Amino acid sequence: MGIAAGSLVALLFRFGSTFLWAVIGVLTARTLSVEDRGAYASAVVFTSAVGGITSLGAATGYFVANRKRDPAEVAGNALLLALLASAVSALCGVAVWLLVPGEIGRLALLAGLLLPPNIVRNSLNGVVLGEGRLLRFNLLANLPVVAGFVLLTLVLLVWSNRTAEAALAAWTLAQYVGLAPFVLRGRDWLTWPLHHRPRRDLIVGMLRFTAVSGLAGVVGLLNYRIDLLLVVSLDSREAAGIYASAIAGAEALWLFSSSIAMASFARVGAESREEAARITAAGVRHTGLIVTAGAAALALVAPWAVVFFFGPDYRAAALPLRILCIGTLLYAPQSLLNNYFANQLGRPVIALLLGLIALTISVGAGLLLIPPYGFVGAAWATTLSYLVSGFAAIGLFIWLAPARWPDLWRLRRDDLARYPRLARELALRTRTRRLDA
């Protein structure tokens, strides 16, 4: 599967996953009390973030794609580390359950049991992405969400067990169901540790890589949410609610750039330095084209869009949404450039430093602009942080990669020809499948 077709596949899965998450949000909002939904959502968000940050997914993908290590060997050694981390998280949940009585202790136990499948799945799925098996990667990543929707529907609607504990238990079970394909189709990965000794160099390398990429993930998570926290602290909860709606609209534009980054992950790691730079530059050009069009359209319809999706009480979100469209456009190539820094150069520390730059500017500018201008000041602070860190990333890419500044923005005839070519390819595949059926 080519990068263009892979990007489209990844984008379709992203749209489907986003829609399903929204449906789950509506389901839990309609069936759980506000307090119970808050407890359930907090546990899910926390464990998903921790599971993603602590998993070895970035490291396993790098060692398979770039270092050309055997996928079964990487998966087997990663599984040993993932199981160790899983045992620690489960024991922490049990300890809190034993020490804290009542519902809080039981929710902590479920959260501790929810982390292991997240850690294991993300670690092993990094191998799949490193192999360039994009369709399987997306299926494995989205299966737990589908299973979660089914089990939540059964528990909350069919059986009417409408408590935070019941909802979290259903979601936890769904995450274990999501591991079934690895058991059924990845037995050589799972049994590798039984027939081989652990590779010390590989384990140390993955731990070092994960330590940096995990810290970069923490900084990135803070960077995406620090402006909202500052609005809550320096303005009001009402202002934070309005600003959160603007953030949700602007960040939807990143679905395109993240899909291209996912589709090009394996090739950027596996190809030569020159070819990886060419692929990255082409991805940045396509990202700029698509996100510019999307940002312009979203900024144009912002006043009507926020009222349509969020209601008339959120009308004031239109202005920060328009400002954030600028920042989102400037920051859109970041995932592609970080992909090159980490997966081709093996230097995830660059993404960490860029994230720290953005975080520092966002906090500093936010402290200055939010008190006098409210959430509009927060939008400008975030946009400024994206501007500086975005151009810093571009400068580093041009310095470290065999690429020039025009390679990142000057569209070529072949770039535009790819779109009708992709349409013809998809039409041909669809016609062929219909004839085969």
GROMACS .gro file of C-alpha atoms in nm:
model
  437
    1MET     CA    1   0.000   0.000   0.000
    2GLY     CA    2   0.143   0.336  -0.104
    3ILE     CA    3   0.170   0.636   0.126
    4ALA     CA    4  -0.117   0.818  -0.047
    5ALA     CA    5  -0.356   0.523  -0.016
    6GLY     CA    6  -0.226   0.452   0.334
    7SER     CA    7  -0.293   0.811   0.438
    8LEU     CA    8  -0.650   0.781   0.314
    9VAL     CA    9  -0.698   0.453   0.502
   10ALA     CA   10  -0.557   0.606   0.821
   11LEU     CA   11  -0.778   0.914   0.779
   12LEU     CA   12  -1.091   0.703   0.734
   13PHE     CA   13  -1.007   0.506   1.047
   14ARG     CA   14  -0.946   0.832   1.235
   15PHE     CA   15  -1.285   0.966   1.128
   16GLY     CA   16  -1.454   0.640   1.225
   17SER     CA   17  -1.277   0.627   1.560
   18THR     CA   18  -1.361   0.991   1.635
   19PHE     CA   19  -1.727   0.928   1.555
   20LEU     CA   20  -1.737   0.615   1.772
   21TRP     CA   21  -1.573   0.797   2.064
   22ALA     CA   22  -1.837   1.068   2.027
   23VAL     CA   23  -2.115   0.807   2.035
   24ILE     CA   24  -1.962   0.651   2.347
   25GLY     CA   25  -1.949   0.996   2.504
   26VAL     CA   26  -2.318   1.051   2.433
   27LEU     CA   27  -2.404   0.702   2.560
   28THR     CA   28  -2.227   0.750   2.893
   29ALA     CA   29  -2.361   1.105   2.930
   30ARG     CA   30  -2.717   0.983   2.880
   31THR     CA   31  -2.697   0.683   3.112
   32LEU     CA   32  -2.457   0.779   3.393
   33SER     CA   33  -2.495   1.052   3.649
   34VAL     CA   34  -2.267   1.352   3.605
   35GLU     CA   35  -2.054   1.238   3.899
   36ASP     CA   36  -2.028   0.879   3.776
   37ARG     CA   37  -1.948   0.988   3.422
   38GLY     CA   38  -1.675   1.215   3.556
   39ALA     CA   39  -1.518   0.925   3.748
   40TYR     CA   40  -1.546   0.688   3.450
   41ALA     CA   41  -1.410   0.939   3.196
   42SER     CA   42  -1.123   1.043   3.423
   43ALA     CA   43  -1.012   0.682   3.466
   44VAL     CA   44  -1.030   0.611   3.092
   45VAL     CA   45  -0.844   0.929   2.992
   46PHE     CA   46  -0.577   0.880   3.259
   47THR     CA   47  -0.507   0.515   3.178
   48SER     CA   48  -0.508   0.581   2.802
   49ALA     CA   49  -0.254   0.861   2.843
   50VAL     CA   50  -0.032   0.664   3.081
   51GLY     CA   51  -0.061   0.350   2.868
   52GLY     CA   52   0.044   0.538   2.556
   53ILE     CA   53   0.333   0.719   2.723
   54THR     CA   54   0.474   0.413   2.904
   55SER     CA   55   0.434   0.171   2.615
   56LEU     CA   56   0.725   0.076   2.392
   57GLY     CA   57   0.535   0.147   2.070
   58ALA     CA   58   0.766   0.419   1.938
   59ALA     CA   59   1.075   0.214   2.022
   60THR     CA   60   0.948  -0.112   1.872
   61GLY     CA   61   0.849   0.067   1.551
   62TYR     CA   62   1.193   0.229   1.528
   63PHE     CA   63   1.390  -0.092   1.584
   64VAL     CA   64   1.183  -0.282   1.325
   65ALA     CA   65   1.171  -0.012   1.057
   66ASN     CA   66   1.509   0.157   1.097
   67ARG     CA   67   1.736  -0.094   1.268
   68LYS     CA   68   1.593  -0.384   1.065
   69ARG     CA   69   1.561  -0.607   1.372
   70ASP     CA   70   1.348  -0.920   1.342
   71PRO     CA   71   0.984  -0.831   1.428
   72ALA     CA   72   0.939  -1.142   1.642
   73GLU     CA   73   1.258  -1.065   1.834
   74VAL     CA   74   1.152  -0.704   1.896
   75ALA     CA   75   0.799  -0.807   1.993
   76GLY     CA   76   0.922  -1.081   2.225
   77ASN     CA   77   1.163  -0.857   2.415
   78ALA     CA   78   0.910  -0.573   2.425
   79LEU     CA   79   0.651  -0.815   2.563
   80LEU     CA   80   0.878  -0.900   2.857
   81LEU     CA   81   0.910  -0.532   2.947
   82ALA     CA   82   0.540  -0.465   2.886
   83LEU     CA   83   0.438  -0.752   3.112
   84LEU     CA   84   0.668  -0.624   3.386
   85ALA     CA   85   0.517  -0.274   3.362
   86SER     CA   86   0.170  -0.429   3.353
   87ALA     CA   87   0.236  -0.625   3.671
   88VAL     CA   88   0.350  -0.308   3.848
   89SER     CA   89   0.038  -0.118   3.740
   90ALA     CA   90  -0.193  -0.402   3.844
   91LEU     CA   91  -0.022  -0.432   4.184
   92CYS     CA   92  -0.060  -0.056   4.236
   93GLY     CA   93  -0.431  -0.089   4.168
   94VAL     CA   94  -0.461  -0.378   4.412
   95ALA     CA   95  -0.268  -0.183   4.677
   96VAL     CA   96  -0.502   0.117   4.651
   97TRP     CA   97  -0.803  -0.117   4.663
   98LEU     CA   98  -0.674  -0.273   4.984
   99LEU     CA   99  -0.588   0.060   5.146
  100VAL     CA  100  -0.880   0.277   5.033
  101PRO     CA  101  -1.228   0.147   5.114
  102GLY     CA  102  -1.541   0.202   4.909
  103GLU     CA  103  -1.599   0.302   4.550
  104ILE     CA  104  -1.271   0.493   4.510
  105GLY     CA  105  -1.070   0.184   4.595
  106ARG     CA  106  -1.269  -0.032   4.354
  107LEU     CA  107  -1.229   0.222   4.073
  108ALA     CA  108  -0.853   0.234   4.140
  109LEU     CA  109  -0.841  -0.146   4.114
  110LEU     CA  110  -1.017  -0.134   3.777
  111ALA     CA  111  -0.784   0.142   3.659
  112GLY     CA  112  -0.484  -0.068   3.759
  113LEU     CA  113  -0.624  -0.360   3.560
  114LEU     CA  114  -0.704  -0.132   3.266
  115LEU     CA  115  -0.342  -0.027   3.213
  116PRO     CA  116  -0.189  -0.369   3.118
  117PRO     CA  117  -0.380  -0.424   2.791
  118ASN     CA  118  -0.306  -0.065   2.687
  119ILE     CA  119   0.066  -0.108   2.751
  120VAL     CA  120   0.088  -0.450   2.580
  121ARG     CA  121  -0.124  -0.355   2.278
  122ASN     CA  122   0.057  -0.027   2.210
  123SER     CA  123   0.397  -0.196   2.244
  124LEU     CA  124   0.314  -0.479   2.004
  125ASN     CA  125   0.126  -0.258   1.763
  126GLY     CA  126   0.441  -0.050   1.721
  127VAL     CA  127   0.597  -0.357   1.559
  128VAL     CA  128   0.302  -0.379   1.319
  129LEU     CA  129   0.342  -0.013   1.223
  130GLY     CA  130   0.718  -0.058   1.184
  131GLU     CA  131   0.648  -0.338   0.935
  132GLY     CA  132   0.430  -0.099   0.735
  133ARG     CA  133   0.113  -0.307   0.784
  134LEU     CA  134  -0.109  -0.003   0.809
  135LEU     CA  135  -0.449  -0.169   0.769
  136ARG     CA  136  -0.377  -0.423   1.041
  137PHE     CA  137  -0.236  -0.152   1.268
  138ASN     CA  138  -0.556   0.050   1.246
  139LEU     CA  139  -0.776  -0.255   1.294
  140LEU     CA  140  -0.584  -0.357   1.606
  141ALA     CA  141  -0.590  -0.001   1.742
  142ASN     CA  142  -0.965   0.041   1.691
  143LEU     CA  143  -1.089  -0.306   1.790
  144PRO     CA  144  -1.088  -0.221   2.165
  145VAL     CA  145  -1.300   0.089   2.098
  146VAL     CA  146  -1.557  -0.116   1.905
  147ALA     CA  147  -1.559  -0.383   2.176
  148GLY     CA  148  -1.592  -0.110   2.439
  149PHE     CA  149  -1.895   0.037   2.264
  150VAL     CA  150  -2.064  -0.305   2.244
  151LEU     CA  151  -2.000  -0.393   2.610
  152LEU     CA  152  -2.098  -0.046   2.734
  153THR     CA  153  -2.424  -0.073   2.539
  154LEU     CA  154  -2.497  -0.411   2.698
  155VAL     CA  155  -2.411  -0.298   3.051
  156LEU     CA  156  -2.566   0.048   3.047
  157LEU     CA  157  -2.869   0.000   2.821
  158VAL     CA  158  -2.958  -0.368   2.810
  159TRP     CA  159  -2.873  -0.461   3.169
  160SER     CA  160  -2.930  -0.109   3.308
  161ASN     CA  161  -2.630  -0.132   3.541
  162ARG     CA  162  -2.564   0.241   3.533
  163THR     CA  163  -2.272   0.300   3.767
  164ALA     CA  164  -1.916   0.418   3.715
  165GLU     CA  165  -1.784   0.082   3.832
  166ALA     CA  166  -1.997  -0.113   3.584
  167ALA     CA  167  -1.902   0.115   3.295
  168LEU     CA  168  -1.531   0.101   3.379
  169ALA     CA  169  -1.545  -0.278   3.421
  170ALA     CA  170  -1.704  -0.310   3.077
  171TRP     CA  171  -1.440  -0.086   2.922
  172THR     CA  172  -1.161  -0.278   3.095
  173LEU     CA  173  -1.291  -0.612   2.967
  174ALA     CA  174  -1.309  -0.467   2.615
  175GLN     CA  175  -0.939  -0.378   2.625
  176TYR     CA  176  -0.852  -0.740   2.701
  177VAL     CA  177  -1.079  -0.852   2.416
  178GLY     CA  178  -0.873  -0.622   2.194
  179LEU     CA  179  -0.566  -0.838   2.261
  180ALA     CA  180  -0.730  -1.145   2.103
  181PRO     CA  181  -0.579  -1.091   1.753
  182PHE     CA  182  -0.229  -1.092   1.900
  183VAL     CA  183  -0.303  -1.425   2.068
  184LEU     CA  184  -0.458  -1.578   1.755
  185ARG     CA  185  -0.228  -1.438   1.485
  186GLY     CA  186   0.088  -1.340   1.670
  187ARG     CA  187   0.185  -1.662   1.844
  188ASP     CA  188   0.544  -1.646   1.718
  189TRP     CA  189   0.574  -1.310   1.890
  190LEU     CA  190   0.419  -1.431   2.215
  191THR     CA  191   0.621  -1.753   2.228
  192TRP     CA  192   0.954  -1.596   2.131
  193PRO     CA  193   1.062  -1.546   2.497
  194LEU     CA  194   1.001  -1.917   2.562
  195HIS     CA  195   1.260  -2.024   2.304
  196HIS     CA  196   1.516  -1.744   2.318
  197ARG     CA  197   1.713  -1.554   2.575
  198PRO     CA  198   1.635  -1.183   2.616
  199ARG     CA  199   1.855  -0.955   2.405
  200ARG     CA  200   2.023  -0.718   2.649
  201ASP     CA  201   2.128  -0.465   2.384
  202LEU     CA  202   1.777  -0.453   2.240
  203ILE     CA  203   1.611  -0.416   2.581
  204VAL     CA  204   1.848  -0.138   2.686
  205GLY     CA  205   1.801   0.037   2.352
  206MET     CA  206   1.422   0.022   2.374
  207LEU     CA  207   1.424   0.147   2.733
  208ARG     CA  208   1.647   0.442   2.644
  209PHE     CA  209   1.436   0.529   2.342
  210THR     CA  210   1.113   0.498   2.541
  211ALA     CA  211   1.247   0.710   2.828
  212VAL     CA  212   1.298   1.003   2.591
  213SER     CA  213   0.990   0.947   2.372
  214GLY     CA  214   0.775   0.894   2.681
  215LEU     CA  215   0.895   1.219   2.833
  216ALA     CA  216   0.828   1.388   2.499
  217GLY     CA  217   0.477   1.244   2.514
  218VAL     CA  218   0.424   1.392   2.861
  219VAL     CA  219   0.546   1.732   2.743
  220GLY     CA  220   0.328   1.708   2.433
  221LEU     CA  221   0.023   1.622   2.640
  222LEU     CA  222   0.089   1.920   2.867
  223ASN     CA  223   0.148   2.143   2.566
  224TYR     CA  224  -0.190   2.051   2.416
  225ARG     CA  225  -0.378   2.117   2.741
  226ILE     CA  226  -0.180   2.376   2.937
  227ASP     CA  227  -0.366   2.664   2.773
  228LEU     CA  228  -0.699   2.523   2.891
  229LEU     CA  229  -0.564   2.480   3.244
  230LEU     CA  230  -0.442   2.840   3.241
  231VAL     CA  231  -0.785   2.963   3.129
  232VAL     CA  232  -0.947   2.773   3.418
  233SER     CA  233  -0.699   2.923   3.665
  234LEU     CA  234  -0.674   3.280   3.534
  235ASP     CA  235  -1.021   3.335   3.389
  236SER     CA  236  -1.319   3.113   3.478
  237ARG     CA  237  -1.468   2.766   3.431
  238GLU     CA  238  -1.724   2.912   3.190
  239ALA     CA  239  -1.446   3.060   2.979
  240ALA     CA  240  -1.267   2.725   2.986
  241GLY     CA  241  -1.580   2.552   2.855
  242ILE     CA  242  -1.602   2.795   2.564
  243TYR     CA  243  -1.230   2.769   2.491
  244ALA     CA  244  -1.240   2.387   2.503
  245SER     CA  245  -1.493   2.393   2.219
  246ALA     CA  246  -1.259   2.608   2.011
  247ILE     CA  247  -0.972   2.366   2.079
  248ALA     CA  248  -1.183   2.067   1.971
  249GLY     CA  249  -1.266   2.231   1.639
  250ALA     CA  250  -0.912   2.342   1.560
  251GLU     CA  251  -0.743   2.013   1.652
  252ALA     CA  252  -0.971   1.825   1.412
  253LEU     CA  253  -0.749   1.965   1.135
  254TRP     CA  254  -0.462   1.753   1.264
  255LEU     CA  255  -0.642   1.437   1.154
  256PHE     CA  256  -0.492   1.492   0.808
  257SER     CA  257  -0.130   1.546   0.909
  258SER     CA  258  -0.133   1.262   1.163
  259SER     CA  259  -0.273   1.026   0.899
  260ILE     CA  260   0.009   1.109   0.657
  261ALA     CA  261   0.265   1.067   0.937
  262MET     CA  262   0.121   0.726   1.024
  263ALA     CA  263   0.120   0.610   0.662
  264SER     CA  264   0.482   0.718   0.606
  265PHE     CA  265   0.617   0.592   0.942
  266ALA     CA  266   0.765   0.264   0.819
  267ARG     CA  267   0.919   0.402   0.499
  268VAL     CA  268   1.071   0.704   0.672
  269GLY     CA  269   1.244   0.465   0.910
  270ALA     CA  270   1.343   0.203   0.654
  271GLU     CA  271   1.465   0.413   0.359
  272SER     CA  272   1.795   0.597   0.314
  273ARG     CA  273   1.847   0.940   0.466
  274GLU     CA  274   1.785   1.110   0.129
  275GLU     CA  275   1.469   0.914   0.049
  276ALA     CA  276   1.330   0.961   0.400
  277ALA     CA  277   1.386   1.337   0.367
  278ARG     CA  278   1.211   1.338   0.030
  279ILE     CA  279   0.912   1.147   0.170
  280THR     CA  280   0.891   1.379   0.470
  281ALA     CA  281   0.912   1.693   0.256
  282ALA     CA  282   0.640   1.562   0.025
  283GLY     CA  283   0.423   1.487   0.328
  284VAL     CA  284   0.474   1.841   0.457
  285ARG     CA  285   0.371   1.986   0.119
  286HIS     CA  286   0.052   1.779   0.107
  287THR     CA  287  -0.020   1.861   0.471
  288GLY     CA  288   0.020   2.231   0.398
  289LEU     CA  289  -0.214   2.209   0.100
  290ILE     CA  290  -0.490   2.015   0.278
  291VAL     CA  291  -0.471   2.184   0.617
  292THR     CA  292  -0.455   2.532   0.462
  293ALA     CA  293  -0.777   2.463   0.275
  294GLY     CA  294  -0.936   2.309   0.584
  295ALA     CA  295  -0.825   2.590   0.816
  296ALA     CA  296  -0.950   2.857   0.576
  297ALA     CA  297  -1.289   2.687   0.543
  298LEU     CA  298  -1.320   2.633   0.918
  299ALA     CA  299  -1.226   2.992   0.997
  300LEU     CA  300  -1.484   3.113   0.746
  301VAL     CA  301  -1.774   2.912   0.894
  302ALA     CA  302  -1.657   2.929   1.258
  303PRO     CA  303  -1.948   3.143   1.390
  304TRP     CA  304  -2.206   2.904   1.245
  305ALA     CA  305  -2.008   2.585   1.318
  306VAL     CA  306  -1.972   2.644   1.693
  307VAL     CA  307  -2.342   2.721   1.729
  308PHE     CA  308  -2.440   2.416   1.521
  309PHE     CA  309  -2.220   2.169   1.710
  310PHE     CA  310  -2.211   2.315   2.060
  311GLY     CA  311  -2.515   2.542   2.086
  312PRO     CA  312  -2.574   2.919   2.108
  313ASP     CA  313  -2.405   2.942   2.449
  314TYR     CA  314  -2.073   2.874   2.276
  315ARG     CA  315  -2.099   3.149   2.014
  316ALA     CA  316  -1.801   3.330   2.168
  317ALA     CA  317  -1.577   3.035   2.074
  318ALA     CA  318  -1.573   3.151   1.712
  319LEU     CA  319  -1.294   3.407   1.758
  320PRO     CA  320  -1.048   3.180   1.946
  321LEU     CA  321  -1.130   2.906   1.695
  322ARG     CA  322  -1.028   3.134   1.408
  323ILE     CA  323  -0.705   3.226   1.588
  324LEU     CA  324  -0.629   2.860   1.664
  325CYS     CA  325  -0.680   2.774   1.296
  326ILE     CA  326  -0.365   2.979   1.229
  327GLY     CA  327  -0.171   2.798   1.500
  328THR     CA  328  -0.297   2.457   1.393
  329LEU     CA  329  -0.186   2.525   1.036
  330LEU     CA  330   0.161   2.631   1.152
  331TYR     CA  331   0.197   2.323   1.374
  332ALA     CA  332   0.045   2.069   1.133
  333PRO     CA  333   0.379   1.943   0.988
  334GLN     CA  334   0.517   1.873   1.337
  335SER     CA  335   0.418   1.505   1.349
  336LEU     CA  336   0.585   1.444   1.012
  337LEU     CA  337   0.905   1.620   1.114
  338ASN     CA  338   0.913   1.442   1.450
  339ASN     CA  339   0.869   1.118   1.258
  340TYR     CA  340   1.190   1.194   1.068
  341PHE     CA  341   1.381   1.302   1.379
  342ALA     CA  342   1.285   0.993   1.580
  343ASN     CA  343   1.231   0.713   1.329
  344GLN     CA  344   1.500   0.801   1.074
  345LEU     CA  345   1.764   0.974   1.286
  346GLY     CA  346   1.687   0.783   1.607
  347ARG     CA  347   1.683   1.110   1.804
  348PRO     CA  348   1.350   1.147   1.988
  349VAL     CA  349   1.521   1.405   2.209
  350ILE     CA  350   1.463   1.660   1.931
  351ALA     CA  351   1.087   1.620   1.964
  352LEU     CA  352   1.127   1.656   2.341
  353LEU     CA  353   1.321   1.983   2.307
  354LEU     CA  354   1.073   2.123   2.055
  355GLY     CA  355   0.788   2.034   2.289
  356LEU     CA  356   0.962   2.210   2.578
  357ILE     CA  357   1.005   2.522   2.364
  358ALA     CA  358   0.635   2.525   2.277
  359LEU     CA  359   0.534   2.458   2.637
  360THR     CA  360   0.754   2.737   2.775
  361ILE     CA  361   0.622   2.992   2.527
  362SER     CA  362   0.262   2.883   2.578
  363VAL     CA  363   0.287   2.921   2.957
  364GLY     CA  364   0.478   3.250   2.945
  365ALA     CA  365   0.255   3.412   2.684
  366GLY     CA  366  -0.055   3.273   2.852
  367LEU     CA  367   0.035   3.430   3.186
  368LEU     CA  368   0.071   3.765   3.009
  369LEU     CA  369  -0.227   3.751   2.772
  370ILE     CA  370  -0.501   3.559   2.953
  371PRO     CA  371  -0.559   3.804   3.245
  372PRO     CA  372  -0.638   4.101   3.014
  373TYR     CA  373  -0.784   3.915   2.713
  374GLY     CA  374  -0.929   3.591   2.853
  375PHE     CA  375  -0.957   3.287   2.627
  376VAL     CA  376  -0.875   3.501   2.322
  377GLY     CA  377  -0.537   3.568   2.482
  378ALA     CA  378  -0.495   3.194   2.538
  379ALA     CA  379  -0.556   3.132   2.168
  380TRP     CA  380  -0.290   3.388   2.072
  381ALA     CA  381  -0.045   3.241   2.327
  382THR     CA  382  -0.093   2.892   2.185
  383THR     CA  383  -0.060   3.017   1.829
  384LEU     CA  384   0.264   3.197   1.918
  385SER     CA  385   0.406   2.878   2.072
  386TYR     CA  386   0.314   2.681   1.760
  387LEU     CA  387   0.471   2.947   1.538
  388VAL     CA  388   0.808   2.946   1.717
  389SER     CA  389   0.836   2.569   1.770
  390GLY     CA  390   0.705   2.499   1.420
  391PHE     CA  391   0.970   2.712   1.250
  392ALA     CA  392   1.234   2.572   1.486
  393ALA     CA  393   1.138   2.221   1.372
  394ILE     CA  394   1.156   2.324   1.007
  395GLY     CA  395   1.496   2.484   1.063
  396LEU     CA  396   1.630   2.169   1.229
  397PHE     CA  397   1.493   1.952   0.950
  398ILE     CA  398   1.662   2.162   0.681
  399TRP     CA  399   1.986   2.154   0.882
  400LEU     CA  400   1.986   1.780   0.955
  401ALA     CA  401   1.824   1.643   0.639
  402PRO     CA  402   1.931   1.668   0.274
  403ALA     CA  403   1.645   1.907   0.199
  404ARG     CA  404   1.596   2.273   0.111
  405TRP     CA  405   1.337   2.526   0.225
  406PRO     CA  406   1.142   2.521  -0.109
  407ASP     CA  407   1.108   2.141  -0.079
  408LEU     CA  408   0.868   2.194   0.210
  409TRP     CA  409   0.625   2.440   0.055
  410ARG     CA  410   0.662   2.463  -0.323
  411LEU     CA  411   0.401   2.234  -0.475
  412ARG     CA  412   0.509   2.033  -0.777
  413ARG     CA  413   0.311   1.909  -1.072
  414ASP     CA  414   0.346   1.553  -0.949
  415ASP     CA  415   0.202   1.651  -0.610
  416LEU     CA  416  -0.123   1.765  -0.767
  417ALA     CA  417  -0.128   1.468  -1.006
  418ARG     CA  418  -0.130   1.229  -0.711
  419TYR     CA  419  -0.489   1.311  -0.619
  420PRO     CA  420  -0.660   1.207  -0.947
  421ARG     CA  421  -0.416   0.915  -0.964
  422LEU     CA  422  -0.526   0.801  -0.619
  423ALA     CA  423  -0.892   0.841  -0.718
  424ARG     CA  424  -0.839   0.624  -1.027
  425GLU     CA  425  -0.652   0.364  -0.821
  426LEU     CA  426  -0.931   0.343  -0.565
  427ALA     CA  427  -1.197   0.326  -0.837
  428LEU     CA  428  -1.006   0.043  -1.007
  429ARG     CA  429  -0.975  -0.150  -0.680
  430THR     CA  430  -1.345  -0.105  -0.609
  431ARG     CA  431  -1.439  -0.223  -0.959
  432THR     CA  432  -1.207  -0.524  -0.932
  433ARG     CA  433  -1.355  -0.629  -0.599
  434ARG     CA  434  -1.707  -0.601  -0.736
  435LEU     CA  435  -1.616  -0.821  -1.032
  436ASP     CA  436  -1.451  -1.075  -0.801
  437ALA     CA  437  -1.762  -1.080  -0.582
   0.00000   0.00000   0.00000
